[in-house]
CSV table of C-alpha atoms in Angstrom, one decimal:
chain,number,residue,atom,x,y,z
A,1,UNK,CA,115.3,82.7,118.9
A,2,UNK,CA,116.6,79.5,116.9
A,3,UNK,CA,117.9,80.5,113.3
A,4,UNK,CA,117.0,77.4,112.3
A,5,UNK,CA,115.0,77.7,109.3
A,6,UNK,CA,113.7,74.1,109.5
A,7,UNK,CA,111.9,73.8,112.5
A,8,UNK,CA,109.1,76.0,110.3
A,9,UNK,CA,109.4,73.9,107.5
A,10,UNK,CA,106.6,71.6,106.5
A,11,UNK,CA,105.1,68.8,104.0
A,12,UNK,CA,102.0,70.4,102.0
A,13,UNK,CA,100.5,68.5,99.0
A,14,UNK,CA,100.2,70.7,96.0
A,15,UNK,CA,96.5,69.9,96.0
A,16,UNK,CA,95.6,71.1,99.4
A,17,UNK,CA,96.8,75.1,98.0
A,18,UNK,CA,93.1,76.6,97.0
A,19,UNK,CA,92.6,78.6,93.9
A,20,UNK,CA,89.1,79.2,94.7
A,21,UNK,CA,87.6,80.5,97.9
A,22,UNK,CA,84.9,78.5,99.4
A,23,UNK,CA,81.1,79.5,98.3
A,24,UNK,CA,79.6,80.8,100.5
A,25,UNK,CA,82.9,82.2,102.1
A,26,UNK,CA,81.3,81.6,105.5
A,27,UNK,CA,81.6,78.1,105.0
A,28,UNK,CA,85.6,77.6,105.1
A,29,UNK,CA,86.6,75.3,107.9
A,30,UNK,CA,88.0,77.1,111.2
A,31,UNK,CA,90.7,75.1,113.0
A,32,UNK,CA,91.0,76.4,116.9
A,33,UNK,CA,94.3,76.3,118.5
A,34,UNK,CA,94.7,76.7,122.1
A,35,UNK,CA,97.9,76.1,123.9
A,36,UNK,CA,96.2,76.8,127.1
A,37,UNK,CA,94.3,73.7,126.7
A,38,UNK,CA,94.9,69.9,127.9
A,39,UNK,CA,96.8,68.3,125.1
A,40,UNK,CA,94.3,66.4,123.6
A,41,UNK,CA,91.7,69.5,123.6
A,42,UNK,CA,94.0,72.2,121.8
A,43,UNK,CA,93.4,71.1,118.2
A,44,UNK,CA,89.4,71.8,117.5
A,45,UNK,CA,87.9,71.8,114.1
A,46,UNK,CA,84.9,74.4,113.4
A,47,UNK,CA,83.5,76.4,110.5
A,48,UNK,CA,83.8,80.3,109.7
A,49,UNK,CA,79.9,80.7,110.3
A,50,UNK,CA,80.3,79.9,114.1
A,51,UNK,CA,82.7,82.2,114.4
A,52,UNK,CA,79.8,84.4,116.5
A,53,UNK,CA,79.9,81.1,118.7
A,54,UNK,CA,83.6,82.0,119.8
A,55,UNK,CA,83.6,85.5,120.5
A,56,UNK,CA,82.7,86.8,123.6
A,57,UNK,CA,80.6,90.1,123.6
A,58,UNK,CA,83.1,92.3,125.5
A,59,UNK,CA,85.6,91.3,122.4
A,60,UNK,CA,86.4,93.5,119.9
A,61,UNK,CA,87.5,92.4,116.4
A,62,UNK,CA,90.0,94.7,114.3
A,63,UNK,CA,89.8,94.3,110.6
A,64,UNK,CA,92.1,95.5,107.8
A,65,UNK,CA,90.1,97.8,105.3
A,66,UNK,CA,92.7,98.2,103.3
A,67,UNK,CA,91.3,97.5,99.2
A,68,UNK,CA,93.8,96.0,96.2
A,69,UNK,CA,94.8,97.5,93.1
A,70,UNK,CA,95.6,96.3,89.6
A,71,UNK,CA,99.0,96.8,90.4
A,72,UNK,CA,100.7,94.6,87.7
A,73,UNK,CA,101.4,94.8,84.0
A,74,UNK,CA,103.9,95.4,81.3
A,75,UNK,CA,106.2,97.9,80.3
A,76,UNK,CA,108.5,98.6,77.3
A,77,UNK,CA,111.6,100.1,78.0
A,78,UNK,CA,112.6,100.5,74.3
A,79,UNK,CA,112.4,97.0,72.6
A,80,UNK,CA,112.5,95.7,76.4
A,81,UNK,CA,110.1,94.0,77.9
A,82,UNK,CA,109.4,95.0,81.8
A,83,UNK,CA,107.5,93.4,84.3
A,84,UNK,CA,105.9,95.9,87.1
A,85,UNK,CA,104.9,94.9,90.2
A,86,UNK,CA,103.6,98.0,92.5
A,87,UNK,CA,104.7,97.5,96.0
A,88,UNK,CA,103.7,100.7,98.0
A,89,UNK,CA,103.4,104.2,97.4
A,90,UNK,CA,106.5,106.8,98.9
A,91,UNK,CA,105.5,110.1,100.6
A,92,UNK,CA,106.7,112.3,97.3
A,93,UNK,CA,104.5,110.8,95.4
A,94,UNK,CA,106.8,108.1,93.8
A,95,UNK,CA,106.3,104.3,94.1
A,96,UNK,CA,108.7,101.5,95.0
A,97,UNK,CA,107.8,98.7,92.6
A,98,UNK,CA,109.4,95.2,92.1
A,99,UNK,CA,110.2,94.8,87.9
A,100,UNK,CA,111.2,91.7,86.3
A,101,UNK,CA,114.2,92.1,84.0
A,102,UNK,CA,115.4,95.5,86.6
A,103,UNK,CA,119.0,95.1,85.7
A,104,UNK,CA,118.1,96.4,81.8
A,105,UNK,CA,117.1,99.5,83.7
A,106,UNK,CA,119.3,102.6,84.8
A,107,UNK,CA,117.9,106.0,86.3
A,108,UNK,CA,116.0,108.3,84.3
A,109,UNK,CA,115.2,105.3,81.8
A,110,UNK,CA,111.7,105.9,80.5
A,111,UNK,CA,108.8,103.5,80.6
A,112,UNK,CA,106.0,103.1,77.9
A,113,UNK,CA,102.7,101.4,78.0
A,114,UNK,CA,101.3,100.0,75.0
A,115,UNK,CA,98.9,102.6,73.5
A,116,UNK,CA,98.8,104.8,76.9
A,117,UNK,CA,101.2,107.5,75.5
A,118,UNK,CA,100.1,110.3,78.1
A,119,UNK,CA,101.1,107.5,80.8
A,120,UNK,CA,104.9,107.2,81.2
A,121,UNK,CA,106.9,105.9,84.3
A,122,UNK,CA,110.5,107.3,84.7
A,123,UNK,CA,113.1,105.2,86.2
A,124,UNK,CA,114.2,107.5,90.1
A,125,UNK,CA,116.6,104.6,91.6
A,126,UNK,CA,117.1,101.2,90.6
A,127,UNK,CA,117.8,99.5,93.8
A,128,UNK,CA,119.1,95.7,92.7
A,129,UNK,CA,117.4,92.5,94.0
A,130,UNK,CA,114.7,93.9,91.2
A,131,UNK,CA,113.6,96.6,93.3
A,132,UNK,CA,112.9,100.3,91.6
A,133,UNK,CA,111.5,103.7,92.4
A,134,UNK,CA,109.2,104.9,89.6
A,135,UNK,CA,107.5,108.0,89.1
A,136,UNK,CA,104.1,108.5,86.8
A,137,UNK,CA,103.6,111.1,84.8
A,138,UNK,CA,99.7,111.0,86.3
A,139,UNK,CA,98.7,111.0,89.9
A,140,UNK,CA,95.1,110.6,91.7
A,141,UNK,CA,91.9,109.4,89.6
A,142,UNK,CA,94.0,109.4,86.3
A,143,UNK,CA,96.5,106.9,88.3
A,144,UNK,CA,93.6,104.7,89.5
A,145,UNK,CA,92.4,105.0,85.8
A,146,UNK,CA,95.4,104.0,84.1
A,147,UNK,CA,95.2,101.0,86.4
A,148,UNK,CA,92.2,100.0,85.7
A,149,UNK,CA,93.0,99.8,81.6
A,150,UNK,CA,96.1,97.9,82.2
A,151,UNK,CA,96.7,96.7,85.4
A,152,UNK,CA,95.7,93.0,86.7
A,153,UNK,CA,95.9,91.7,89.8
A,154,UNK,CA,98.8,90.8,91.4
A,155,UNK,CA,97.4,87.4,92.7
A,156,UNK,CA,100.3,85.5,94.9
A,157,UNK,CA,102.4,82.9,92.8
A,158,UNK,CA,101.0,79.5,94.7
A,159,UNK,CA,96.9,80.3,92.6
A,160,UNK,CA,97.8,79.2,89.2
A,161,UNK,CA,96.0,81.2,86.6
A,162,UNK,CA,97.6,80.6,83.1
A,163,UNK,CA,95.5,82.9,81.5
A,164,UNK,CA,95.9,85.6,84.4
A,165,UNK,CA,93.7,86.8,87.0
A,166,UNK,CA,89.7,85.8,86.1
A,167,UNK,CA,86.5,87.9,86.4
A,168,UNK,CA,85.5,85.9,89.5
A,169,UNK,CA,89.0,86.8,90.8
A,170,UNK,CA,88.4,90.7,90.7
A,171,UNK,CA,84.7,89.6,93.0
A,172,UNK,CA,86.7,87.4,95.1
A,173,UNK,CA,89.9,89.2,95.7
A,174,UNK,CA,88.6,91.7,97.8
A,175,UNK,CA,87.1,91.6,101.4
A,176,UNK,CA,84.1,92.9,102.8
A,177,UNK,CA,86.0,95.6,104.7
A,178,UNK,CA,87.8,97.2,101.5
A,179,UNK,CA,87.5,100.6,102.0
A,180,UNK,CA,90.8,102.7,101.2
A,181,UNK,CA,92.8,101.7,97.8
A,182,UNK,CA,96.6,100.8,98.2
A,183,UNK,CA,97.4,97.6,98.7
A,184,UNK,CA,99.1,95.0,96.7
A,185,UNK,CA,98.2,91.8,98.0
A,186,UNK,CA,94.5,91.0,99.9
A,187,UNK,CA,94.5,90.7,103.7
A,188,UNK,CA,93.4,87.1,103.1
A,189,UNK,CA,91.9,86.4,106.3
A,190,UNK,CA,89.2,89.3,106.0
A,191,UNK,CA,88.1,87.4,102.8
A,192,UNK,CA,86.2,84.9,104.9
A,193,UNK,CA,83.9,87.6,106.1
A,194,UNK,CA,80.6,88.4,104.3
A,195,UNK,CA,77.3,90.7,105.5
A,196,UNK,CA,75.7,87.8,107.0
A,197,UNK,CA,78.2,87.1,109.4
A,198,UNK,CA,78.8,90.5,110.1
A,199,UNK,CA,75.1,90.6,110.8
A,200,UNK,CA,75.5,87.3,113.5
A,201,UNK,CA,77.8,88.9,115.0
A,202,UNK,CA,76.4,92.5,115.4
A,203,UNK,CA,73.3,90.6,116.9
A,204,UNK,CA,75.4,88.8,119.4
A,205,UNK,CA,76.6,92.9,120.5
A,206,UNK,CA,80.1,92.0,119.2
A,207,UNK,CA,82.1,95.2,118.1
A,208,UNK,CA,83.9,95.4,115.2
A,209,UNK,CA,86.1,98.1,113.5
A,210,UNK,CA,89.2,98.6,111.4
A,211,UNK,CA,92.4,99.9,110.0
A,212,UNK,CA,94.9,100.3,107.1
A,213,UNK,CA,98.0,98.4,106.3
A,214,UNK,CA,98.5,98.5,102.6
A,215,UNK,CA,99.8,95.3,101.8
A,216,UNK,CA,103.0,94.7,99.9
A,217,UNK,CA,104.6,92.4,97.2
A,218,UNK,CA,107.3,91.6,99.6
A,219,UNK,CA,104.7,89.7,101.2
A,220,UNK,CA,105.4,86.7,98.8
A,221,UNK,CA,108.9,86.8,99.6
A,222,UNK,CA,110.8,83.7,101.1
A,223,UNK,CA,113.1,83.6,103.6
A,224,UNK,CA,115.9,83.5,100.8
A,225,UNK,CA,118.9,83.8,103.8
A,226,UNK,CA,119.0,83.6,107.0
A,227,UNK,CA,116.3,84.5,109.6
A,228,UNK,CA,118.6,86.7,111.4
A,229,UNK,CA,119.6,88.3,108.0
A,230,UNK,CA,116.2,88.4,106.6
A,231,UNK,CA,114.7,91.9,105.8
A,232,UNK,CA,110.9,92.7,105.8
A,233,UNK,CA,109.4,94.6,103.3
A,234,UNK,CA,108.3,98.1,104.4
A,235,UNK,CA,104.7,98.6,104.4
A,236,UNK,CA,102.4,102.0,105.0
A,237,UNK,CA,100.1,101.9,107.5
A,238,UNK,CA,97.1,103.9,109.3
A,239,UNK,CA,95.1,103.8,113.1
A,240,UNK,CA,93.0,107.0,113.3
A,241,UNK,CA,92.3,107.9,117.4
A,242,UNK,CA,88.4,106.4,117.1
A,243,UNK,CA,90.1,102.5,116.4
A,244,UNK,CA,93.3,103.4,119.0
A,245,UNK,CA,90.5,104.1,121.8
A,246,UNK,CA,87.8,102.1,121.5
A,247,UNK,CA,90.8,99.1,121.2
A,248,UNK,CA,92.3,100.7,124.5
A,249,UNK,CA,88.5,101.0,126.2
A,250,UNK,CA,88.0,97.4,125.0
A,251,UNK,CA,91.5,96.2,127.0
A,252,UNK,CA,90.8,98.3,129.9
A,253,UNK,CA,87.7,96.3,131.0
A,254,UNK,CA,89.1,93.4,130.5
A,255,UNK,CA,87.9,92.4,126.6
A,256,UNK,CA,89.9,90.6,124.1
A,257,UNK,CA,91.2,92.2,121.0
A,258,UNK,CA,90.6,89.3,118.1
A,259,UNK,CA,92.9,90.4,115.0
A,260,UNK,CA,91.5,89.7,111.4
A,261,UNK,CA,94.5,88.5,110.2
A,262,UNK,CA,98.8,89.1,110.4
A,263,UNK,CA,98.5,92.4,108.3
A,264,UNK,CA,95.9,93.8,111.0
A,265,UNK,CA,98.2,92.0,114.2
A,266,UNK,CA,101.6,93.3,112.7
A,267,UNK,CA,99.9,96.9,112.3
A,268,UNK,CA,99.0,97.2,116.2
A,269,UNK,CA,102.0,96.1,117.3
A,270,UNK,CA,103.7,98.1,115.6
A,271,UNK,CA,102.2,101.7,116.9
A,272,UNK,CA,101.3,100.1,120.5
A,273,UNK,CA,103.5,101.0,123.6
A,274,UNK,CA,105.5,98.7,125.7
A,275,UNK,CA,102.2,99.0,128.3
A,276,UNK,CA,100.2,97.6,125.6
A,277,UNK,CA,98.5,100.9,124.6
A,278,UNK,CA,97.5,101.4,121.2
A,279,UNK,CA,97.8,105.0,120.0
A,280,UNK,CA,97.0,106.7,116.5
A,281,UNK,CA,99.7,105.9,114.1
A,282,UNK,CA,100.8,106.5,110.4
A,283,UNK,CA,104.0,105.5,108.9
A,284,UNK,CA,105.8,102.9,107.7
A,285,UNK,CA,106.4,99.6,109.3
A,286,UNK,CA,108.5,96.4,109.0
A,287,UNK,CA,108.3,94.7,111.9
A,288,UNK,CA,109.6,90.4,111.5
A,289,UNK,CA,107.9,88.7,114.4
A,290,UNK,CA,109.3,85.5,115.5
A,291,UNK,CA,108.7,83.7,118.0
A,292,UNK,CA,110.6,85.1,121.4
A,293,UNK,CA,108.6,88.0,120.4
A,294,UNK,CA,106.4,89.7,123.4
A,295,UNK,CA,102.8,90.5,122.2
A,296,UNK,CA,101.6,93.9,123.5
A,297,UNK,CA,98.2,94.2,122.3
A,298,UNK,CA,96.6,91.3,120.1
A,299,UNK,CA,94.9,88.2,122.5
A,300,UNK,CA,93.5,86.3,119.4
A,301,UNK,CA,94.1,85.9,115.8
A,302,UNK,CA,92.4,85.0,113.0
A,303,UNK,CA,94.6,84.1,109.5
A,304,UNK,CA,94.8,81.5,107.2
A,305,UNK,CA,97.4,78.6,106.7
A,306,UNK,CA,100.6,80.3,105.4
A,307,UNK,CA,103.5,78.8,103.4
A,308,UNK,CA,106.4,76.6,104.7
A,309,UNK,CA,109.6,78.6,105.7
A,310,UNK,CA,108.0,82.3,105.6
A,311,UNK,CA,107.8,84.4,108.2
A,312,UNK,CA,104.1,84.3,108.4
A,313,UNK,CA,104.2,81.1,110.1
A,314,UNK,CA,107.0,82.2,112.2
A,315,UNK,CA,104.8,84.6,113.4
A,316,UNK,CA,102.1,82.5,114.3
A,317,UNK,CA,104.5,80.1,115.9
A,318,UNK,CA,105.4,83.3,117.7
A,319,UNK,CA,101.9,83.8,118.8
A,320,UNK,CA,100.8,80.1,120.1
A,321,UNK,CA,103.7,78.5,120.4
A,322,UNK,CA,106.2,76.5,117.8
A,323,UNK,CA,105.1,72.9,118.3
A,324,UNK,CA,101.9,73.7,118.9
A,325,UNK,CA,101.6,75.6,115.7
A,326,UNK,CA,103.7,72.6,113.7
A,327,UNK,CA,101.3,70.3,115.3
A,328,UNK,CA,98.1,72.3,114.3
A,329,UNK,CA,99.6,72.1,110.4
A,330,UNK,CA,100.2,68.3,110.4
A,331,UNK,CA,96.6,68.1,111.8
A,332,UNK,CA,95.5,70.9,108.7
A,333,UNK,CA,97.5,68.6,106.4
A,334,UNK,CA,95.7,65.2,107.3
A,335,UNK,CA,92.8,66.6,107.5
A,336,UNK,CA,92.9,68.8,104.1
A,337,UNK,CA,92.5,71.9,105.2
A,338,UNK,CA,92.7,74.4,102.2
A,339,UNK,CA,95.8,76.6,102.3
A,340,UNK,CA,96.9,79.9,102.0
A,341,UNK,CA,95.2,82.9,100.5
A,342,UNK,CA,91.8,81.8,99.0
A,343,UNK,CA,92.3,79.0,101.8
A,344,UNK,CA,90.7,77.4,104.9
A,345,UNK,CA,91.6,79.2,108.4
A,346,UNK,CA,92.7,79.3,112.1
A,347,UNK,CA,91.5,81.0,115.4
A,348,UNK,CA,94.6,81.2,117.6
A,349,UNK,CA,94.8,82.2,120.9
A,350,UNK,CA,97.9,83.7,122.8
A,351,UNK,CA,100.2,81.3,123.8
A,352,UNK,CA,101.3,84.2,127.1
């Protein structure tokens, strides 16, 4: 593995980033990349709502249900201002959170927020590199309450909203899987699904099903050093024995497991074995793959068109191959394909 950080570096206009997801989200062009292919065949363009079209019935498509929270707003440290940022929640109950302004903060500072005076944050750890371990003085519904008064979402940098986050954001924000409440940023990929394709693809006898990786704010992180030297952001993760099995049944007669975006692929490899069996996991994971990396378990993924230099698109350059994957983004480009989170899409198939 080259640690040369240009060879996934890229031109992208700034008008090709989309701050709105296409209506109906169905509609989003779908560029298929196939290494396998003659040259001039592995570059295909398509749409979302033929995605049925491409998916054999002995498949079986694995989804992230994980569901965002309001995770950022301000605190007052005295006369200090504080930005939070929730990243994940610890096992005791605590939660590692990026803050803006972290070096004004020492352990066992407290935090205040605005009016809320029965909701205060104390200061565990203060990491550096603005990460801090915070514990609320309210846990469970009252947690997911306080949120909801003043929490927004935490919507990536690149979708410029002056004002912050919109109505329409909180509607689009969130996929049709959502199910358990945790993550920080949406598993963007699952946003292009809605009931009717679900629907077209139930009628086609195409399985479906899902798990949980909470997503993290280290998700927006650059490569800020070098790739060797880069560290991934941990993130908590869940595959109950149901998904591990029917995911093991599909491989063992010979179906392909499609993954609904990086959060759901990074997630499977992480708890499957080195003979590609998936088994039910919990934990923590920060797996960085790049390419050299040996897939185990995913044949096919779904995600959208990720930023220059992060370690996204080193993983899909791990996954179909680096040129191919460079090529496939100059074609994106020229084309204008909408990028990255509210963004048009990619079906990739396994480059080995």
């Amino acid at each position: 593995m080259t640690d040369d950080l240009t060879l996934f570096d890229f031109h992208l206009p700034h008008d090709h980033i989309a701050t709105e997801p296409a209506r109906p989200r169905e509609a989003a062009k779908l560029l298929c990349v196939d290494p396998h292919a003659p040259f001039n065949e592995q570059l295909q363009h398509d749409i979302i709502r033929n995605l049925p079209c491409l998916v054999k019935e002995n498949d079986l498509i694995v989804a992230n249900n994980t569901e965002v929270i309001k995770a950022k707003f301000e605190a007052r440290r005295g006369e200090a201002k504080i930005g939070i940022t929730l990243d994940r929640i610890l096992p005791e109950g605590t939660w590692h959170a990026l803050a803006r302004n972290a070096r004004r903060l020492h352990k066992g500072d407290e935090l205040h927020f605005g009016n809320d005076e029965t909701v205060i944050a104390t200061v565990i750890d203060n990491e550096g590199d603005g990460a801090v371990t915070l514990r609320f003085s309210v846990e469970g519904d009252e947690f997911d309450q306080f949120l909801e008064r003043r929490g927004i979402l935490a919507l990536p940098p690149y979708i410029a909203r002056p004002n912050g986050p919109t109505m329409q954001d909180n509607i689009d924000y969130k996929t049709i899987f959502s199910r358990f409440r945790g993550a920080v940023a949406a598993p963007t990929a699952g946003l292009h699904f809605t009931e009717d394709l679900l629907e077209a693809l139930r009628k086609k006898n195409i399985r479906h099903c899902s798990l949980t990786l909470h997503v993290g704010a280290g998700t927006f992180l650059p490569v800020r050093s070098t790739i060797a030297e880069h560290k991934m952001h941990a993130e908590w993760g869940h595959i109950d024995s149901q998904t591990a099995q029917l995911i093991n049944e599909t491989k063992a007669k010979g179906g392909r497991i499609m993954a609904i975006g990086t959060t759901t692929l990074r997630l499977l490899e992480s708890a499957a074995t080195e003979e590609g069996l998936v088994e039910p996991w919990s934990g923590e994971t920060s797996i960085f793959i790049k390419p050299g990396y040996r897939f185990k378990v995913v044949d096919r993924l779904l995600t959208n068109f990720h930023l220059p230099r992060s370690t996204l698109f080193m993983l899909v350059c791990a996954f179909s191959g680096t040129e191919t994957m460079r090529r496939a983004y100059e074609l994106a480009v020229k084309e204008n394909y909408r990028f990255y989170s509210y963004g048009d899409a990619c079906l990739l198939e396994r480059q080995s």
